[in-house]
Amino acid sequence: MIILVTGGTSTMGKHLQQILPQATYISSKDCDLTDYKQTLDKFKKTSPDIIIHLAALVGGIQDNINKPVEYLQQNLLINTNVIKAAYESGTNRLISLSSTCAYPDKLNSYPMVEEDIFQGPPPPTNFGYAYSKRCMISLIDAYNKQYDTKYCYITPSNLYSELDAHKSGKAHYVTALLDKITEQERIGGTTITLLGTGKPLRQFTYAGDVAAIIKMIAYNNINESFNVSDPETYTIHELAAITLKALDKEHWDIVYDSPELDGQYRKDVSIAKMKDIIPNFVFTKFAEGIKKVYSLREKQIN
């Protein structure tokens, strides 16, 4: 089976390479996915049985607030070109990565289920990225309906990984948190300052778990779309406290600034559908995962 993976140098791409080395991985250096001709030519040349679509412009909350045009426009181009080129190149299976950021900002009932996706506008802090994902899943559903393709998408919660990019202003929450802990260690401090108020509720999933699920979907002929998440839900403050405790730093202080950067209050999702499809999967507990990520990061730094 020939498998082509877009976003090969992304965090998820790197995790997938560890457990699916036989696939072909491409990045922006190999093909500009915002260019349809390049995308189609690459897909035709590779002639994959399955395309795993991970490529996207991603970043932290502040970068999403600052650059909504880029997050909407670039991701619309990438997703549209990939799906269209997959069909035109004769690829009948596609597995794409969505995000819980695409869910409504507020709902009357939680956790959110797959049918809730269009029940209200997404959070204003990342509406560009969120709408690009909504358009992507709508296009996938349209292709399946009109052309009987077997395209699907999974919707993971916030991810964390030892392979996440360390980009100022673009780093995701856990990476930024660990960067701040590392910096305090370097200067002999014992206080970390976080954005917001610490009150929003979040689910965090180890990226390696999501990679394992993608591999299972590919090799078990699964064509349904569903949420993917560690079911545990914590406040941002609780997540920081769990992290400090796991790293034997529970005596450290946590302070907050920029309360306007809280973002969406809650976006926890149900994984009942996933459990019906993959009943025996066990997620990495956050306390265990964060310890692993921190340890692997330290080895990379040293």
Tab-separated table of C-alpha atoms in Angstrom:
chain	number	residue	atom	x	y	z
A	1	MET	CA	0.000	0.000	0.000
A	2	ILE	CA	1.414	3.378	-1.043
A	3	ILE	CA	0.847	6.102	1.552
A	4	LEU	CA	1.594	9.779	0.952
A	5	VAL	CA	1.717	12.147	3.943
A	6	THR	CA	1.512	15.920	3.584
A	7	GLY	CA	2.984	18.042	6.349
A	8	GLY	CA	5.800	15.544	6.755
A	9	THR	CA	7.918	17.884	8.898
A	10	SER	CA	5.026	18.931	11.154
A	11	THR	CA	4.776	17.656	14.709
A	12	MET	CA	2.218	15.046	13.682
A	13	GLY	CA	4.263	14.160	10.596
A	14	LYS	CA	7.336	13.472	12.723
A	15	HIS	CA	5.353	11.258	15.090
A	16	LEU	CA	3.873	9.343	12.181
A	17	GLN	CA	7.322	8.780	10.695
A	18	GLN	CA	8.328	6.992	13.892
A	19	ILE	CA	5.615	4.336	13.472
A	20	LEU	CA	4.991	4.473	9.710
A	21	PRO	CA	8.464	4.833	8.154
A	22	GLN	CA	7.459	3.189	4.883
A	23	ALA	CA	5.192	6.083	3.868
A	24	THR	CA	6.316	8.948	1.624
A	25	TYR	CA	6.478	12.258	3.508
A	26	ILE	CA	6.401	15.642	1.793
A	27	SER	CA	6.796	19.172	3.126
A	28	SER	CA	6.622	22.643	1.615
A	29	LYS	CA	10.172	22.100	0.328
A	30	ASP	CA	8.936	19.217	-1.818
A	31	CYS	CA	5.649	20.713	-2.994
A	32	ASP	CA	3.801	24.016	-2.584
A	33	LEU	CA	0.318	22.831	-1.672
A	34	THR	CA	-1.091	26.313	-2.245
A	35	ASP	CA	-0.273	25.728	-5.951
A	36	TYR	CA	-2.810	23.333	-7.462
A	37	LYS	CA	-0.677	22.251	-10.432
A	38	GLN	CA	2.264	21.366	-8.187
A	39	THR	CA	-0.042	19.462	-5.864
A	40	LEU	CA	-1.714	17.477	-8.645
A	41	ASP	CA	1.615	16.676	-10.316
A	42	LYS	CA	3.050	15.412	-7.029
A	43	PHE	CA	0.044	13.228	-6.310
A	44	LYS	CA	0.004	11.775	-9.842
A	45	LYS	CA	3.714	11.025	-9.678
A	46	THR	CA	3.409	9.300	-6.293
A	47	SER	CA	0.119	7.538	-7.149
A	48	PRO	CA	-0.826	6.840	-3.510
A	49	ASP	CA	-3.501	4.442	-2.294
A	50	ILE	CA	-4.030	6.705	0.736
A	51	ILE	CA	-3.202	10.343	1.383
A	52	ILE	CA	-2.780	11.393	5.009
A	53	HIS	CA	-3.258	15.147	5.023
A	54	LEU	CA	-1.500	16.867	7.938
A	55	ALA	CA	-0.218	20.040	6.273
A	56	ALA	CA	-1.531	23.336	7.643
A	57	LEU	CA	-0.514	26.758	8.825
A	58	VAL	CA	-0.759	26.458	12.619
A	59	GLY	CA	0.204	28.577	15.621
A	60	GLY	CA	-0.659	29.785	19.081
A	61	ILE	CA	-3.568	31.988	20.131
A	62	GLN	CA	-1.694	35.286	19.769
A	63	ASP	CA	-0.546	34.504	16.227
A	64	ASN	CA	-4.098	33.475	15.272
A	65	ILE	CA	-5.401	36.796	16.604
A	66	ASN	CA	-2.749	38.770	14.731
A	67	LYS	CA	-3.001	36.993	11.368
A	68	PRO	CA	-6.570	35.788	10.671
A	69	VAL	CA	-6.185	36.408	6.919
A	70	GLU	CA	-3.125	34.177	6.633
A	71	TYR	CA	-4.683	31.395	8.708
A	72	LEU	CA	-7.877	31.396	6.658
A	73	GLN	CA	-6.491	32.048	3.205
A	74	GLN	CA	-3.476	29.748	3.229
A	75	ASN	CA	-5.315	26.844	4.837
A	76	LEU	CA	-8.253	27.205	2.427
A	77	LEU	CA	-5.839	26.923	-0.496
A	78	ILE	CA	-3.967	23.958	0.971
A	79	ASN	CA	-7.064	21.969	1.924
A	80	THR	CA	-8.947	22.629	-1.323
A	81	ASN	CA	-5.960	21.729	-3.476
A	82	VAL	CA	-5.183	18.547	-1.548
A	83	ILE	CA	-8.751	17.226	-1.654
A	84	LYS	CA	-9.302	18.130	-5.307
A	85	ALA	CA	-5.916	16.727	-6.371
A	86	ALA	CA	-6.535	13.542	-4.387
A	87	TYR	CA	-9.703	12.961	-6.384
A	88	GLU	CA	-8.233	13.993	-9.736
A	89	SER	CA	-5.210	11.732	-9.213
A	90	GLY	CA	-7.438	8.738	-8.528
A	91	THR	CA	-6.770	8.428	-4.782
A	92	ASN	CA	-9.902	6.970	-3.248
A	93	ARG	CA	-8.897	7.238	0.427
A	94	LEU	CA	-7.870	10.366	2.312
A	95	ILE	CA	-7.407	10.867	6.053
A	96	SER	CA	-7.307	14.510	7.079
A	97	LEU	CA	-6.635	16.291	10.344
A	98	SER	CA	-9.227	18.749	11.654
A	99	SER	CA	-9.258	20.487	15.055
A	100	THR	CA	-11.595	21.082	17.977
A	101	CYS	CA	-10.919	24.793	17.313
A	102	ALA	CA	-13.524	24.475	14.558
A	103	TYR	CA	-16.317	23.747	17.054
A	104	PRO	CA	-18.675	26.544	18.183
A	105	ASP	CA	-17.414	29.039	20.729
A	106	LYS	CA	-20.355	28.309	23.032
A	107	LEU	CA	-22.895	25.510	23.276
A	108	ASN	CA	-25.617	24.559	25.720
A	109	SER	CA	-24.333	21.019	26.187
A	110	TYR	CA	-20.873	19.482	26.716
A	111	PRO	CA	-18.909	17.467	25.814
A	112	MET	CA	-19.391	18.334	22.149
A	113	VAL	CA	-20.308	15.636	19.638
A	114	GLU	CA	-19.481	15.503	15.940
A	115	GLU	CA	-22.904	16.839	14.923
A	116	ASP	CA	-22.322	20.063	16.883
A	117	ILE	CA	-19.719	21.434	14.487
A	118	PHE	CA	-22.000	23.941	12.723
A	119	GLN	CA	-24.230	24.828	15.685
A	120	GLY	CA	-22.731	28.299	16.119
A	121	PRO	CA	-19.739	30.497	15.198
A	122	PRO	CA	-16.237	29.396	16.228
A	123	PRO	CA	-14.233	31.362	18.814
A	124	PRO	CA	-13.220	34.827	17.567
A	125	THR	CA	-9.612	34.318	18.669
A	126	ASN	CA	-8.963	31.809	15.880
A	127	PHE	CA	-11.876	32.198	13.492
A	128	GLY	CA	-9.629	32.137	10.391
A	129	TYR	CA	-8.114	28.749	11.186
A	130	ALA	CA	-11.459	27.432	12.452
A	131	TYR	CA	-13.383	28.351	9.295
A	132	SER	CA	-10.688	26.809	7.106
A	133	LYS	CA	-11.223	23.511	8.946
A	134	ARG	CA	-15.007	23.818	8.619
A	135	CYS	CA	-14.615	24.336	4.885
A	136	MET	CA	-12.278	21.343	4.688
A	137	ILE	CA	-14.685	18.946	6.369
A	138	SER	CA	-17.575	20.299	4.282
A	139	LEU	CA	-15.589	19.636	1.108
A	140	ILE	CA	-14.699	16.125	2.260
A	141	ASP	CA	-18.358	15.374	2.983
A	142	ALA	CA	-19.321	16.823	-0.419
A	143	TYR	CA	-16.825	14.637	-2.295
A	144	ASN	CA	-18.026	11.541	-0.457
A	145	LYS	CA	-21.628	12.364	-1.303
A	146	GLN	CA	-21.092	13.295	-4.956
A	147	TYR	CA	-18.260	10.962	-5.961
A	148	ASP	CA	-18.552	8.099	-3.447
A	149	THR	CA	-14.987	8.624	-2.239
A	150	LYS	CA	-13.805	7.260	1.085
A	151	TYR	CA	-12.408	10.459	2.558
A	152	CYS	CA	-12.523	11.112	6.295
A	153	TYR	CA	-11.154	13.390	8.976
A	154	ILE	CA	-10.379	13.107	12.653
A	155	THR	CA	-10.819	15.992	15.073
A	156	PRO	CA	-8.209	15.910	17.845
A	157	SER	CA	-8.216	18.106	20.923
A	158	ASN	CA	-5.210	20.276	21.801
A	159	LEU	CA	-2.011	18.344	21.207
A	160	TYR	CA	1.313	18.307	23.006
A	161	SER	CA	4.604	16.741	21.976
A	162	GLU	CA	8.334	16.762	22.515
A	163	LEU	CA	8.576	17.423	18.762
A	164	ASP	CA	6.491	20.617	18.769
A	165	ALA	CA	8.062	23.754	17.293
A	166	HIS	CA	9.550	26.325	19.685
A	167	LYS	CA	8.503	29.503	17.884
A	168	SER	CA	8.010	32.690	19.838
A	169	GLY	CA	4.361	33.753	19.592
A	170	LYS	CA	3.440	30.593	17.668
A	171	ALA	CA	4.151	27.848	20.190
A	172	HIS	CA	1.205	25.843	21.495
A	173	TYR	CA	0.257	25.954	25.185
A	174	VAL	CA	2.208	22.980	26.542
A	175	THR	CA	5.321	23.797	24.537
A	176	ALA	CA	5.187	27.419	25.707
A	177	LEU	CA	4.640	26.225	29.283
A	178	LEU	CA	7.671	23.927	29.187
A	179	ASP	CA	9.758	26.645	27.537
A	180	LYS	CA	8.917	28.951	30.450
A	181	ILE	CA	9.833	26.259	32.972
A	182	THR	CA	13.145	25.657	31.202
A	183	GLU	CA	13.881	29.394	31.167
A	184	GLN	CA	13.174	29.680	34.904
A	185	GLU	CA	15.514	26.759	35.531
A	186	ARG	CA	18.198	28.527	33.522
A	187	ILE	CA	17.978	31.743	35.542
A	188	GLY	CA	17.283	30.099	38.895
A	189	GLY	CA	13.683	31.333	39.111
A	190	THR	CA	10.627	29.587	40.518
A	191	THR	CA	7.728	31.547	38.953
A	192	ILE	CA	6.022	31.004	35.607
A	193	THR	CA	3.784	33.631	34.024
A	194	LEU	CA	0.946	32.416	31.813
A	195	LEU	CA	-1.470	34.232	29.519
A	196	GLY	CA	-5.131	34.579	30.454
A	197	THR	CA	-6.699	33.703	33.805
A	198	GLY	CA	-6.117	29.950	34.027
A	199	LYS	CA	-9.871	29.287	34.104
A	200	PRO	CA	-10.636	27.879	30.600
A	201	LEU	CA	-11.218	24.129	30.356
A	202	ARG	CA	-9.162	22.008	27.986
A	203	GLN	CA	-8.449	18.452	26.914
A	204	PHE	CA	-4.864	17.700	25.895
A	205	THR	CA	-3.832	14.653	23.891
A	206	TYR	CA	-0.327	13.312	23.332
A	207	ALA	CA	0.468	13.641	19.631
A	208	GLY	CA	1.951	10.142	19.522
A	209	ASP	CA	-1.464	8.741	20.448
A	210	VAL	CA	-3.077	10.548	17.511
A	211	ALA	CA	-0.390	9.189	15.176
A	212	ALA	CA	-1.187	5.662	16.379
A	213	ILE	CA	-4.890	6.233	15.668
A	214	ILE	CA	-4.133	7.534	12.161
A	215	LYS	CA	-2.129	4.376	11.448
A	216	MET	CA	-5.028	2.232	12.708
A	217	ILE	CA	-7.451	4.100	10.424
A	218	ALA	CA	-5.172	3.570	7.416
A	219	TYR	CA	-4.606	-0.148	7.949
A	220	ASN	CA	-8.061	-1.143	9.165
A	221	ASN	CA	-10.044	0.390	6.304
A	222	ILE	CA	-11.790	2.860	8.618
A	223	ASN	CA	-13.521	5.610	6.641
A	224	GLU	CA	-15.603	7.345	9.315
A	225	SER	CA	-14.882	10.764	10.802
A	226	PHE	CA	-14.747	11.240	14.569
A	227	ASN	CA	-13.324	13.144	17.542
A	228	VAL	CA	-10.030	12.043	19.081
A	229	SER	CA	-9.083	13.095	22.605
A	230	ASP	CA	-7.891	12.025	25.987
A	231	PRO	CA	-11.267	12.302	27.789
A	232	GLU	CA	-9.772	14.034	30.859
A	233	THR	CA	-10.705	17.739	31.086
A	234	TYR	CA	-8.790	20.250	33.206
A	235	THR	CA	-8.583	24.003	33.669
A	236	ILE	CA	-5.487	25.683	32.255
A	237	HIS	CA	-4.357	26.282	35.837
A	238	GLU	CA	-4.818	22.614	36.749
A	239	LEU	CA	-2.784	21.583	33.700
A	240	ALA	CA	0.051	23.878	34.754
A	241	ALA	CA	-0.118	22.582	38.332
A	242	ILE	CA	-0.098	18.942	37.155
A	243	THR	CA	2.925	19.742	34.991
A	244	LEU	CA	4.854	21.322	37.861
A	245	LYS	CA	4.017	18.412	40.169
A	246	ALA	CA	5.063	15.842	37.549
A	247	LEU	CA	8.403	17.647	37.255
A	248	ASP	CA	8.877	17.881	41.048
A	249	LYS	CA	8.329	21.644	41.022
A	250	GLU	CA	5.013	21.866	42.858
A	251	HIS	CA	6.499	24.571	45.136
A	252	TRP	CA	6.783	26.949	42.138
A	253	ASP	CA	4.364	29.860	41.705
A	254	ILE	CA	1.990	30.405	38.767
A	255	VAL	CA	0.895	33.948	37.902
A	256	TYR	CA	-1.311	35.226	35.083
A	257	ASP	CA	-1.435	38.278	32.848
A	258	SER	CA	-3.337	39.372	29.694
A	259	PRO	CA	-6.764	38.074	30.811
A	260	GLU	CA	-8.174	38.998	27.375
A	261	LEU	CA	-6.160	36.105	25.927
A	262	ASP	CA	-8.141	33.372	27.673
A	263	GLY	CA	-9.639	32.263	24.380
A	264	GLN	CA	-12.571	29.851	24.260
A	265	TYR	CA	-13.850	28.965	27.741
A	266	ARG	CA	-14.378	25.276	27.016
A	267	LYS	CA	-14.304	22.940	24.028
A	268	ASP	CA	-14.175	19.429	25.436
A	269	VAL	CA	-15.418	16.768	23.043
A	270	SER	CA	-17.047	13.376	23.346
A	271	ILE	CA	-15.139	10.347	22.063
A	272	ALA	CA	-18.114	7.981	22.231
A	273	LYS	CA	-18.063	7.542	18.443
A	274	MET	CA	-14.349	6.771	18.449
A	275	LYS	CA	-14.843	4.155	21.186
A	276	ASP	CA	-17.424	2.415	18.993
A	277	ILE	CA	-14.924	2.303	16.113
A	278	ILE	CA	-11.686	1.718	18.078
A	279	PRO	CA	-12.934	0.334	21.399
A	280	ASN	CA	-9.700	-0.678	23.102
A	281	PHE	CA	-7.484	2.355	22.590
A	282	VAL	CA	-5.886	3.705	25.778
A	283	PHE	CA	-4.729	7.331	25.838
A	284	THR	CA	-1.594	8.519	27.593
A	285	LYS	CA	-2.545	10.234	30.864
A	286	PHE	CA	-1.492	13.897	30.893
A	287	ALA	CA	0.706	13.577	33.994
A	288	GLU	CA	2.564	10.668	32.381
A	289	GLY	CA	2.731	12.301	28.955
A	290	ILE	CA	4.059	15.630	30.193
A	291	LYS	CA	6.830	13.881	32.124
A	292	LYS	CA	7.799	11.953	28.993
A	293	VAL	CA	7.726	15.075	26.815
A	294	TYR	CA	9.836	17.051	29.294
A	295	SER	CA	12.403	14.262	29.570
A	296	LEU	CA	12.740	13.875	25.798
A	297	ARG	CA	12.999	17.651	25.342
A	298	GLU	CA	15.807	17.817	27.889
A	299	LYS	CA	17.722	15.091	26.042
A	300	GLN	CA	17.333	17.027	22.774
A	301	ILE	CA	18.514	20.276	24.401
A	302	ASN	CA	21.483	18.624	26.073
